Short mmCIF file of C-alpha atoms in Angstrom, two decimals:
data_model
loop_
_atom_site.label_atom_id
_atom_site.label_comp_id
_atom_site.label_asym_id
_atom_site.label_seq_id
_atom_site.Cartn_x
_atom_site.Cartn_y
_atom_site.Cartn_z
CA UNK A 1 23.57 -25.70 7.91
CA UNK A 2 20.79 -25.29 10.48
CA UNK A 3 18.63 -27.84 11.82
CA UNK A 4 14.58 -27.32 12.12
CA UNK A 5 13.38 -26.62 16.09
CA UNK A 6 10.03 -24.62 16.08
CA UNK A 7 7.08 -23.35 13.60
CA UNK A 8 4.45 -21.52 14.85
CA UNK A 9 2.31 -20.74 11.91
CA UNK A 10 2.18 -17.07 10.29
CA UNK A 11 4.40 -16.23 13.09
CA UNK A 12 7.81 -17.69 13.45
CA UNK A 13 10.17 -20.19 11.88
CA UNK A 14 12.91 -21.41 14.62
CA UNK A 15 16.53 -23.17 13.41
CA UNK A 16 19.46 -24.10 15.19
CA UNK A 17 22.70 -24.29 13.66
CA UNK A 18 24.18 -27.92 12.84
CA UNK A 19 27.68 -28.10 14.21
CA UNK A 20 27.87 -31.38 12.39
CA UNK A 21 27.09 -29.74 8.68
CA UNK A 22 29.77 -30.94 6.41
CA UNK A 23 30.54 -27.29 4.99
CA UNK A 24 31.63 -25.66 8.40
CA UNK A 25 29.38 -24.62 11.14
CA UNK A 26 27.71 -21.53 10.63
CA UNK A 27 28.07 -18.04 12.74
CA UNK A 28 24.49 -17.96 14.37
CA UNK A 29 23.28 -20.60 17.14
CA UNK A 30 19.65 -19.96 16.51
CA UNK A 31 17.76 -17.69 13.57
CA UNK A 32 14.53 -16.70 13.90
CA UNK A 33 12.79 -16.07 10.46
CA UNK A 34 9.46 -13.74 11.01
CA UNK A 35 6.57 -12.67 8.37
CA UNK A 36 5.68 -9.50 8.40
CA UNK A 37 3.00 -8.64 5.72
CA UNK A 38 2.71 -5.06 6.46
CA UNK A 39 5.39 -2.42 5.35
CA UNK A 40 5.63 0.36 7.98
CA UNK A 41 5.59 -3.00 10.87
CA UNK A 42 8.52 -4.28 8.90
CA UNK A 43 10.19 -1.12 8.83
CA UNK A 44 9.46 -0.61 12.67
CA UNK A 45 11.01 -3.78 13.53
CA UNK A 46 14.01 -3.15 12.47
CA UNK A 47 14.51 0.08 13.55
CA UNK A 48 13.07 -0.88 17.25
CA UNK A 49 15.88 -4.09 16.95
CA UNK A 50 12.90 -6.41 17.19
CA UNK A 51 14.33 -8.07 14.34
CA UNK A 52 18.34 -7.57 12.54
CA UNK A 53 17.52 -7.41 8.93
CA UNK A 54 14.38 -7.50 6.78
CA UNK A 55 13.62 -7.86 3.07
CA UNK A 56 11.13 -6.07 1.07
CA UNK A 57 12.31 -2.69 2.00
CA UNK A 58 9.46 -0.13 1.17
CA UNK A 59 10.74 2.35 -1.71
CA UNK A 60 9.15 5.15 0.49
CA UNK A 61 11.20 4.01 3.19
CA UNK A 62 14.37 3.05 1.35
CA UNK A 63 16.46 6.78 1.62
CA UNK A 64 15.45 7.14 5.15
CA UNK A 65 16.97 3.58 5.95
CA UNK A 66 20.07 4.15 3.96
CA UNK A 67 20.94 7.25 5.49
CA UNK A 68 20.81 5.78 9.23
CA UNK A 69 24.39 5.69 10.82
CA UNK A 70 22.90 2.27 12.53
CA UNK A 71 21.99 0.39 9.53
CA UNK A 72 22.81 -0.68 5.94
CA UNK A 73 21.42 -1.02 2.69
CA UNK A 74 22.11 -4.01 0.65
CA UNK A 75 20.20 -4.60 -3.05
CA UNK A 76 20.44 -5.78 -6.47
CA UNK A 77 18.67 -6.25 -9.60
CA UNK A 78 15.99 -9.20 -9.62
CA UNK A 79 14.63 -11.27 -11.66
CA UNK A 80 11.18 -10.89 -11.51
CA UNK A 81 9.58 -9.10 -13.99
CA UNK A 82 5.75 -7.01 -13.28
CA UNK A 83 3.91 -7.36 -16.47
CA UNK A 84 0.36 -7.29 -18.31
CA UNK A 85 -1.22 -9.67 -20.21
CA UNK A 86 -3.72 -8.97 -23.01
CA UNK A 87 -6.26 -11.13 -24.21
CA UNK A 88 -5.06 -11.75 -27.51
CA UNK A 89 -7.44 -15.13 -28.15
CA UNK A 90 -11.47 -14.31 -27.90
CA UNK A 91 -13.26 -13.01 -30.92
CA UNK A 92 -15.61 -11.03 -28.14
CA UNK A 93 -13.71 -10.55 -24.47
CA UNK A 94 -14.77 -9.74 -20.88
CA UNK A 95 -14.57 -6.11 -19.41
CA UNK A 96 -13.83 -4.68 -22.92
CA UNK A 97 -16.62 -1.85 -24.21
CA UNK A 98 -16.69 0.93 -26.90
CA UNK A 99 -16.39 4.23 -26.32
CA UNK A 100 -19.62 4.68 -25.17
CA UNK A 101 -19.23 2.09 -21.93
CA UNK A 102 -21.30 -0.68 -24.44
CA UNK A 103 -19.96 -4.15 -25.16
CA UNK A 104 -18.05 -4.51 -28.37
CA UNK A 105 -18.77 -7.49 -30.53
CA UNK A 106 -15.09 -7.59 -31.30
CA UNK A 107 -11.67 -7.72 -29.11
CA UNK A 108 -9.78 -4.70 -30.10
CA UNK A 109 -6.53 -6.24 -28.07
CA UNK A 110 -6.46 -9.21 -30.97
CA UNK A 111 -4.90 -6.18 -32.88
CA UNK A 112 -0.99 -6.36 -33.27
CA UNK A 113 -1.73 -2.03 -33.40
CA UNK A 114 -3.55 -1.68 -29.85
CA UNK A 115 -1.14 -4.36 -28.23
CA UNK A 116 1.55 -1.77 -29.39
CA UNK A 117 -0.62 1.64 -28.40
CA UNK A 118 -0.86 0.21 -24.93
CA UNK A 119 3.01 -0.86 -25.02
CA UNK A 120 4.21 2.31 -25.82
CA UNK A 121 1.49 4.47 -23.54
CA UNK A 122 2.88 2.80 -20.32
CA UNK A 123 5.81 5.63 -18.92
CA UNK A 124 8.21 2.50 -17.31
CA UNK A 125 10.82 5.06 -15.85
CA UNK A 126 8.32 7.26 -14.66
CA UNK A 127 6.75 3.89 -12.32
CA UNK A 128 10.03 2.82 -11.17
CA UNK A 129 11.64 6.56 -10.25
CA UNK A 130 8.76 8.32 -8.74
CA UNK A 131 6.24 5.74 -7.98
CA UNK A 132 8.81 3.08 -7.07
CA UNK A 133 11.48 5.28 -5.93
CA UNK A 134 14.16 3.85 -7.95
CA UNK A 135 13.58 0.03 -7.01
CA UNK A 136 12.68 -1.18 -10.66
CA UNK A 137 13.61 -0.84 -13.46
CA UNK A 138 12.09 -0.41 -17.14
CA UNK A 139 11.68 -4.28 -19.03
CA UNK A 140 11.35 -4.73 -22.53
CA UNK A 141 11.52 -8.92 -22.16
CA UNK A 142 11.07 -11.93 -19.72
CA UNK A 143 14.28 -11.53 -18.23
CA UNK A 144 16.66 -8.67 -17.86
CA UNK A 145 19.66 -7.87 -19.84
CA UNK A 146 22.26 -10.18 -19.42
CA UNK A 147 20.88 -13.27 -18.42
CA UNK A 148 20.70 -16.50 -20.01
CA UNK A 149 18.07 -16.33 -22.86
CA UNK A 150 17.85 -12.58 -22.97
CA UNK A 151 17.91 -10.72 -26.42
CA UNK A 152 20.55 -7.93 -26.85
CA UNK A 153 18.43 -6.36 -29.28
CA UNK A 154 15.05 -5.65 -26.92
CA UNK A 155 15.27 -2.60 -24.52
CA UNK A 156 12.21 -1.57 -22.83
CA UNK A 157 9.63 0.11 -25.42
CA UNK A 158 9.60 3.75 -25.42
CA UNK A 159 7.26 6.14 -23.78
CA UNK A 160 5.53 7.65 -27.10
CA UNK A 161 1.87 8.90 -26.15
CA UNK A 162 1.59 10.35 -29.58
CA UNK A 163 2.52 6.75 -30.94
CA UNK A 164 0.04 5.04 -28.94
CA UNK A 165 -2.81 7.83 -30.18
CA UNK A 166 -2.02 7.07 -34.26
CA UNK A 167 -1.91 3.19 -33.92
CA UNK A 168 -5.82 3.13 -32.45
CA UNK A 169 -6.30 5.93 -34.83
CA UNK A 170 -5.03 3.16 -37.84
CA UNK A 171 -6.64 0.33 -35.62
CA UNK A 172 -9.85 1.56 -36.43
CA UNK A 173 -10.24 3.16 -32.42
CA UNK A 174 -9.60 6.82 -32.68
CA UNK A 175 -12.32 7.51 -30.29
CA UNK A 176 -10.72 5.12 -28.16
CA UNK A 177 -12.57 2.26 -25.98
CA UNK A 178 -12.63 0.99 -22.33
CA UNK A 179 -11.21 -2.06 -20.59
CA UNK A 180 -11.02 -2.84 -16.49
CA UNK A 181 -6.86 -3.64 -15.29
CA UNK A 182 -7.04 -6.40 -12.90
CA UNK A 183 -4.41 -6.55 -10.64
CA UNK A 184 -3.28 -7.34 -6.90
CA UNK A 185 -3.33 -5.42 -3.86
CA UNK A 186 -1.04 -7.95 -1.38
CA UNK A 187 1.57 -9.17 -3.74
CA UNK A 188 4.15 -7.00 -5.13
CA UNK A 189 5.63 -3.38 -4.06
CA UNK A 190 2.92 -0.82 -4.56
CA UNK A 191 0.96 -3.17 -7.31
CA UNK A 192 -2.20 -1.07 -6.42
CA UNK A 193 -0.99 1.95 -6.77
CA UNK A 194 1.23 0.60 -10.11
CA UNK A 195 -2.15 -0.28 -11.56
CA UNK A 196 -3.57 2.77 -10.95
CA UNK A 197 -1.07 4.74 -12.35
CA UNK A 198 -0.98 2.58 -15.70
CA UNK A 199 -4.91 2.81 -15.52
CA UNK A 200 -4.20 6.83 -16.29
CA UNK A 201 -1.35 6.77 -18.65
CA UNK A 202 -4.00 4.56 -21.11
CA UNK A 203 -6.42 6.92 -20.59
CA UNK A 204 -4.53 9.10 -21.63
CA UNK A 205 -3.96 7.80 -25.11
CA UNK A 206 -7.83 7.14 -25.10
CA UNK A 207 -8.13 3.58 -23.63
CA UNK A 208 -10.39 4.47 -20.48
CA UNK A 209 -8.94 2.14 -17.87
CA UNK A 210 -10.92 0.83 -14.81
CA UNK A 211 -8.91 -0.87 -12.25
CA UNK A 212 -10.07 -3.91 -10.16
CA UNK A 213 -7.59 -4.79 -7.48
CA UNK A 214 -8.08 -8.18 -5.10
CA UNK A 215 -5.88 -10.52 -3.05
CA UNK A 216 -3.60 -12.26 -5.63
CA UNK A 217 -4.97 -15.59 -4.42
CA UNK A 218 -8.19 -14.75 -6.02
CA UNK A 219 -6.46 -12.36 -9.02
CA UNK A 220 -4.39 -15.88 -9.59
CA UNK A 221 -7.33 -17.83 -9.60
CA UNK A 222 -10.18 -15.74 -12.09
CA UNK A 223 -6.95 -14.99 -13.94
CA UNK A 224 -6.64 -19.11 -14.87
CA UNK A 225 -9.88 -19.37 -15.60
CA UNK A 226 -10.00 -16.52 -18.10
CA UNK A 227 -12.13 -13.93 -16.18
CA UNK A 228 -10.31 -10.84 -17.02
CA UNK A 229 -9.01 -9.25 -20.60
CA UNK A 230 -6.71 -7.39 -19.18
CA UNK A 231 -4.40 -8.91 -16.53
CA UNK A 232 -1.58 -7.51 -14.46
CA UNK A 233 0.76 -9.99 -12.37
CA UNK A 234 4.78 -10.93 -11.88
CA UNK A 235 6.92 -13.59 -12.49
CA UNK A 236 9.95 -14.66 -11.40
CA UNK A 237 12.58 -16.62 -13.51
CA UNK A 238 14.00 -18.02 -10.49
CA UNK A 239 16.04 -20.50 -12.54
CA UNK A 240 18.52 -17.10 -13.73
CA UNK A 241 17.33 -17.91 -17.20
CA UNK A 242 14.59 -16.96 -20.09
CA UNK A 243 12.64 -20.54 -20.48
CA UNK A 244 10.60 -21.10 -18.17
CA UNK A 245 8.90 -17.54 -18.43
CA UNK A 246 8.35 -18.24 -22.08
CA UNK A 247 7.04 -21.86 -21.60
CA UNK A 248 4.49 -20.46 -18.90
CA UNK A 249 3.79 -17.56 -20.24
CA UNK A 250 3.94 -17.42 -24.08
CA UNK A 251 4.14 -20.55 -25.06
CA UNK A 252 0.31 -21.93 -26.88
CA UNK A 253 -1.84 -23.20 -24.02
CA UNK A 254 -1.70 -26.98 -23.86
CA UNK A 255 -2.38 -29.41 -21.11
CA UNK A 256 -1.56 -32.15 -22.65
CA UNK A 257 1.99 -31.29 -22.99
CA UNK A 258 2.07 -28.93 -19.88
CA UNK A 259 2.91 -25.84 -22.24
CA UNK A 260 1.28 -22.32 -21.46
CA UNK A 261 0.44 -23.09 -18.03
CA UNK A 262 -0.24 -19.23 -16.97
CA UNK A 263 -1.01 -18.18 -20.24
CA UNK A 264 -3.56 -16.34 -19.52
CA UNK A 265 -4.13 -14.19 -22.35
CA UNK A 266 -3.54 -17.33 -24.84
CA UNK A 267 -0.63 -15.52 -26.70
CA UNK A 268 -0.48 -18.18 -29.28
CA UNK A 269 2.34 -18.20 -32.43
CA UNK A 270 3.46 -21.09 -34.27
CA UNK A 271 6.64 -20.19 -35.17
CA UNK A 272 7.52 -18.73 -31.72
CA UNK A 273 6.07 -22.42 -29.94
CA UNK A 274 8.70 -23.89 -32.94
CA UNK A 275 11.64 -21.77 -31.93
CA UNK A 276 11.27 -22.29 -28.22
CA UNK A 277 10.84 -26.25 -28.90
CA UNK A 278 13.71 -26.29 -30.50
CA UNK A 279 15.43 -24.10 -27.86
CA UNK A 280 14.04 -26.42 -25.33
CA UNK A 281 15.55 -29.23 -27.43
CA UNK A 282 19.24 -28.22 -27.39
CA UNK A 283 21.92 -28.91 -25.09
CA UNK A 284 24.42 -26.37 -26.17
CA UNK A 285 24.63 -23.58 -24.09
CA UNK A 286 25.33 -21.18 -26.64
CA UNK A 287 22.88 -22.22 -29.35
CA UNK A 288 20.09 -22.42 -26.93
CA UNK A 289 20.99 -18.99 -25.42
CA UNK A 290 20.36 -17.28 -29.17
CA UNK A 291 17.38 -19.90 -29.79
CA UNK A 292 15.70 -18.31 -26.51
CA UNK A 293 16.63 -14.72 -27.43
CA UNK A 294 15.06 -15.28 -31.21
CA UNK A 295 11.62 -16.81 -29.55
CA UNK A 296 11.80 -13.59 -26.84
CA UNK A 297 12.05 -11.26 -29.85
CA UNK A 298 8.90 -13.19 -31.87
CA UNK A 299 6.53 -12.82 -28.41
CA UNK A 300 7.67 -9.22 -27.98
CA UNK A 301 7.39 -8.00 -31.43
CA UNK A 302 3.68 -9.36 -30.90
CA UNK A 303 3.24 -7.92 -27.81
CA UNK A 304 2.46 -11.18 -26.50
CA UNK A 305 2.80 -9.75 -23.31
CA UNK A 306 3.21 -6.21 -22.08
CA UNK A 307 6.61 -6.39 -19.85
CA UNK A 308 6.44 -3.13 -17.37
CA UNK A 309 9.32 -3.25 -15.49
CA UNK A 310 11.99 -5.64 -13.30
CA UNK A 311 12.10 -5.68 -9.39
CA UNK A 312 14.97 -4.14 -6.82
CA UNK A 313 15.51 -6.32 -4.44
CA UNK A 314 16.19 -4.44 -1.38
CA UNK A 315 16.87 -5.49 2.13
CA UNK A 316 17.78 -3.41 5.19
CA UNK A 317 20.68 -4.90 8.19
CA UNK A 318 21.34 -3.29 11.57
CA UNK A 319 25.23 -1.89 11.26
CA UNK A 320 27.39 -4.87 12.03
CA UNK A 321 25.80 -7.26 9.44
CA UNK A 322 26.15 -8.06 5.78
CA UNK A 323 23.54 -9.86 3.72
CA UNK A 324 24.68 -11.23 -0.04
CA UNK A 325 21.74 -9.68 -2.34
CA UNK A 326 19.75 -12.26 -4.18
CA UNK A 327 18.20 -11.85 -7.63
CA UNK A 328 15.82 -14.76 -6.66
CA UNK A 329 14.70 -12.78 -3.10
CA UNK A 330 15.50 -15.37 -0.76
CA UNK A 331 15.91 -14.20 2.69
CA UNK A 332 19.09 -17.58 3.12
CA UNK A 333 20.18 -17.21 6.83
CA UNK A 334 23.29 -18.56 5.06
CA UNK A 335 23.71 -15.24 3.25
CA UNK A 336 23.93 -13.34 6.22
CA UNK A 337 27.39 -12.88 7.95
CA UNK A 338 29.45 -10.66 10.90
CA UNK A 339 30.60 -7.38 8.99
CA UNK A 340 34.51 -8.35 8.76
#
């Protein structure tokens, strides 16, 4: 639909619209696509009219958008799930000390019972209504409710403190014991502040929580090489359905056969690698939808991984425009059109 004119690195992408595209010529003669990292420059921009829509809208910015006369909202749920990995593999694991701040000769996350404290410690509604003003929402799987893969039977774990507090207790931890979060600081809405915030509902429960935040380039890189124990990140299942969340990952680490690529806590369970090879194996729609809710339902009964919540995508127009909400956040120039 448009044809490539100018790129000026980390500042501007220019197109031109094809009048020769075979689907019909588009509405715009030129779009200009912009990055703007930062949130209140984003926000500026658009109401300035620098620019005529942006995505990413900050939650602390979202009401005060959506209640301008001059612009419109538009949003939908996404795809992309924010979630924490555990390291469920080594007998003795980085960043992981007793309850006196000394290394442990054991990995108290190898238990099924502290994988399940720390699932049920984390209050998911409270993040996504007060701390992400309403743009996420609660996950209890890879993929949200309704999509292909998903299990009917998995809604997001429930906020049980007292829970969390008997499970170490029957773990063997009721004095508790200390681990560091790693997390990003440049990646998702508010990760920082989302790891800080899970950082004090484990302490709460008694798992003393320190939180080391970097640029997810370098999170994403000491993440695949196994630096951290405890390891909090997002994924996107940009293909609409479950498999390709559980074959990065949940699926046993493998290079050989390219399974488990971001595995990084080396979840590992025969019979859910068996059930998702099979899935993987069969071309009927329905059968492989159940086959990938069955292997979801294995991983999260082991707390294979800790899914916090699921992503609003939000973007903001000036009044005049209308943008088609994506679940895979692409900004498409092709999704943006005249208000009728």
């Amino acid at each position: 639909p448009y044809k490539f004119v100018e790129w000026v690195a980390a500042d501007h992408l220019a197109l031109a619209r094809n009048p020769n595209y075979w689907g019909g010529a588009e509405p715009w003669d030129r779009v200009t696509l912009k990055p703007i990292g930062n949130d209140g420059a984003r926000v500026a921009a658009l109401l300035s009219g620098d620019v005529d829509m942006i995505e990413g809208v900050p939650g602390v910015d979202r009401a005060r958008l959506a209640a301008n006369p001059k612009l419109a909202i538009y949003e939908c749920d996404s795809i992309r799930m924010i979630y924490i990995h555990l390291d469920t593999a080594r007998d003795v694991s980085p960043g992981v000390v007793d309850a006196h701040g000394d290394k442990m000769d054991r990995n108290p996350l190898k238990d099924l019972r502290v994988r399940q404290a720390i699932d049920h410690a984390i209050n998911r509604q409270g993040i996504a209504d007060r701390l992400l003003n309403g743009q996420a929402k609660p996950a209890g799987q890879v993929v949200p409710p309704g999509f292909f893969g998903a299990s009917d039977d998995l809604p997001a774990p429930g906020f049980d403190p007292a829970l969390s507090q008997r499970l170490l207790h029957e773990a063997g931890y009721p004095d508790g014991f200390g681990i560091t979060l790693a997390a990003s600081n440049d990646r998702y809405p508010s990760d920082a502040q989302v790891a800080q915030a899970v950082a004090q509902m484990l302490a709460r429960v008694g798992i003393r929580t320190e939180v080391n935040t970097m640029p997810a380039s370098i999170l994403f890189s000491r993440g695949s090489k196994l630096d951290f124990s405890v390891f909090m990140a997002g994924w996107i299942a940009d293909s609409g359905e479950a498999s390709p969340a559980l074959v990065a990952l949940l699926a046993t680490y493998d290079p050989k056969t390219g399974m488990g690529p971001s595995n990084r806590g080396r979840y590992s369970n025969p019979e859910f690698d068996r059930v998702l090879g099979e899935a993987l194996r069969t071309l009927d729609d329905g059968k492989r939808a159940a086959l990938l809710g069955k292997a979801t339902e294995i991983a999260m009964q082991d707390v294979g991984l800790v899914p916090v919540y699921f992503l609003v995508n939000t973007w903001a127009t000036r009044k005049g425009l209308v943008y088609e909400p994506r679940a895979d956040e692409q900004s498409l120039a092709m999704g943006l059109r005249p208000a009728p």
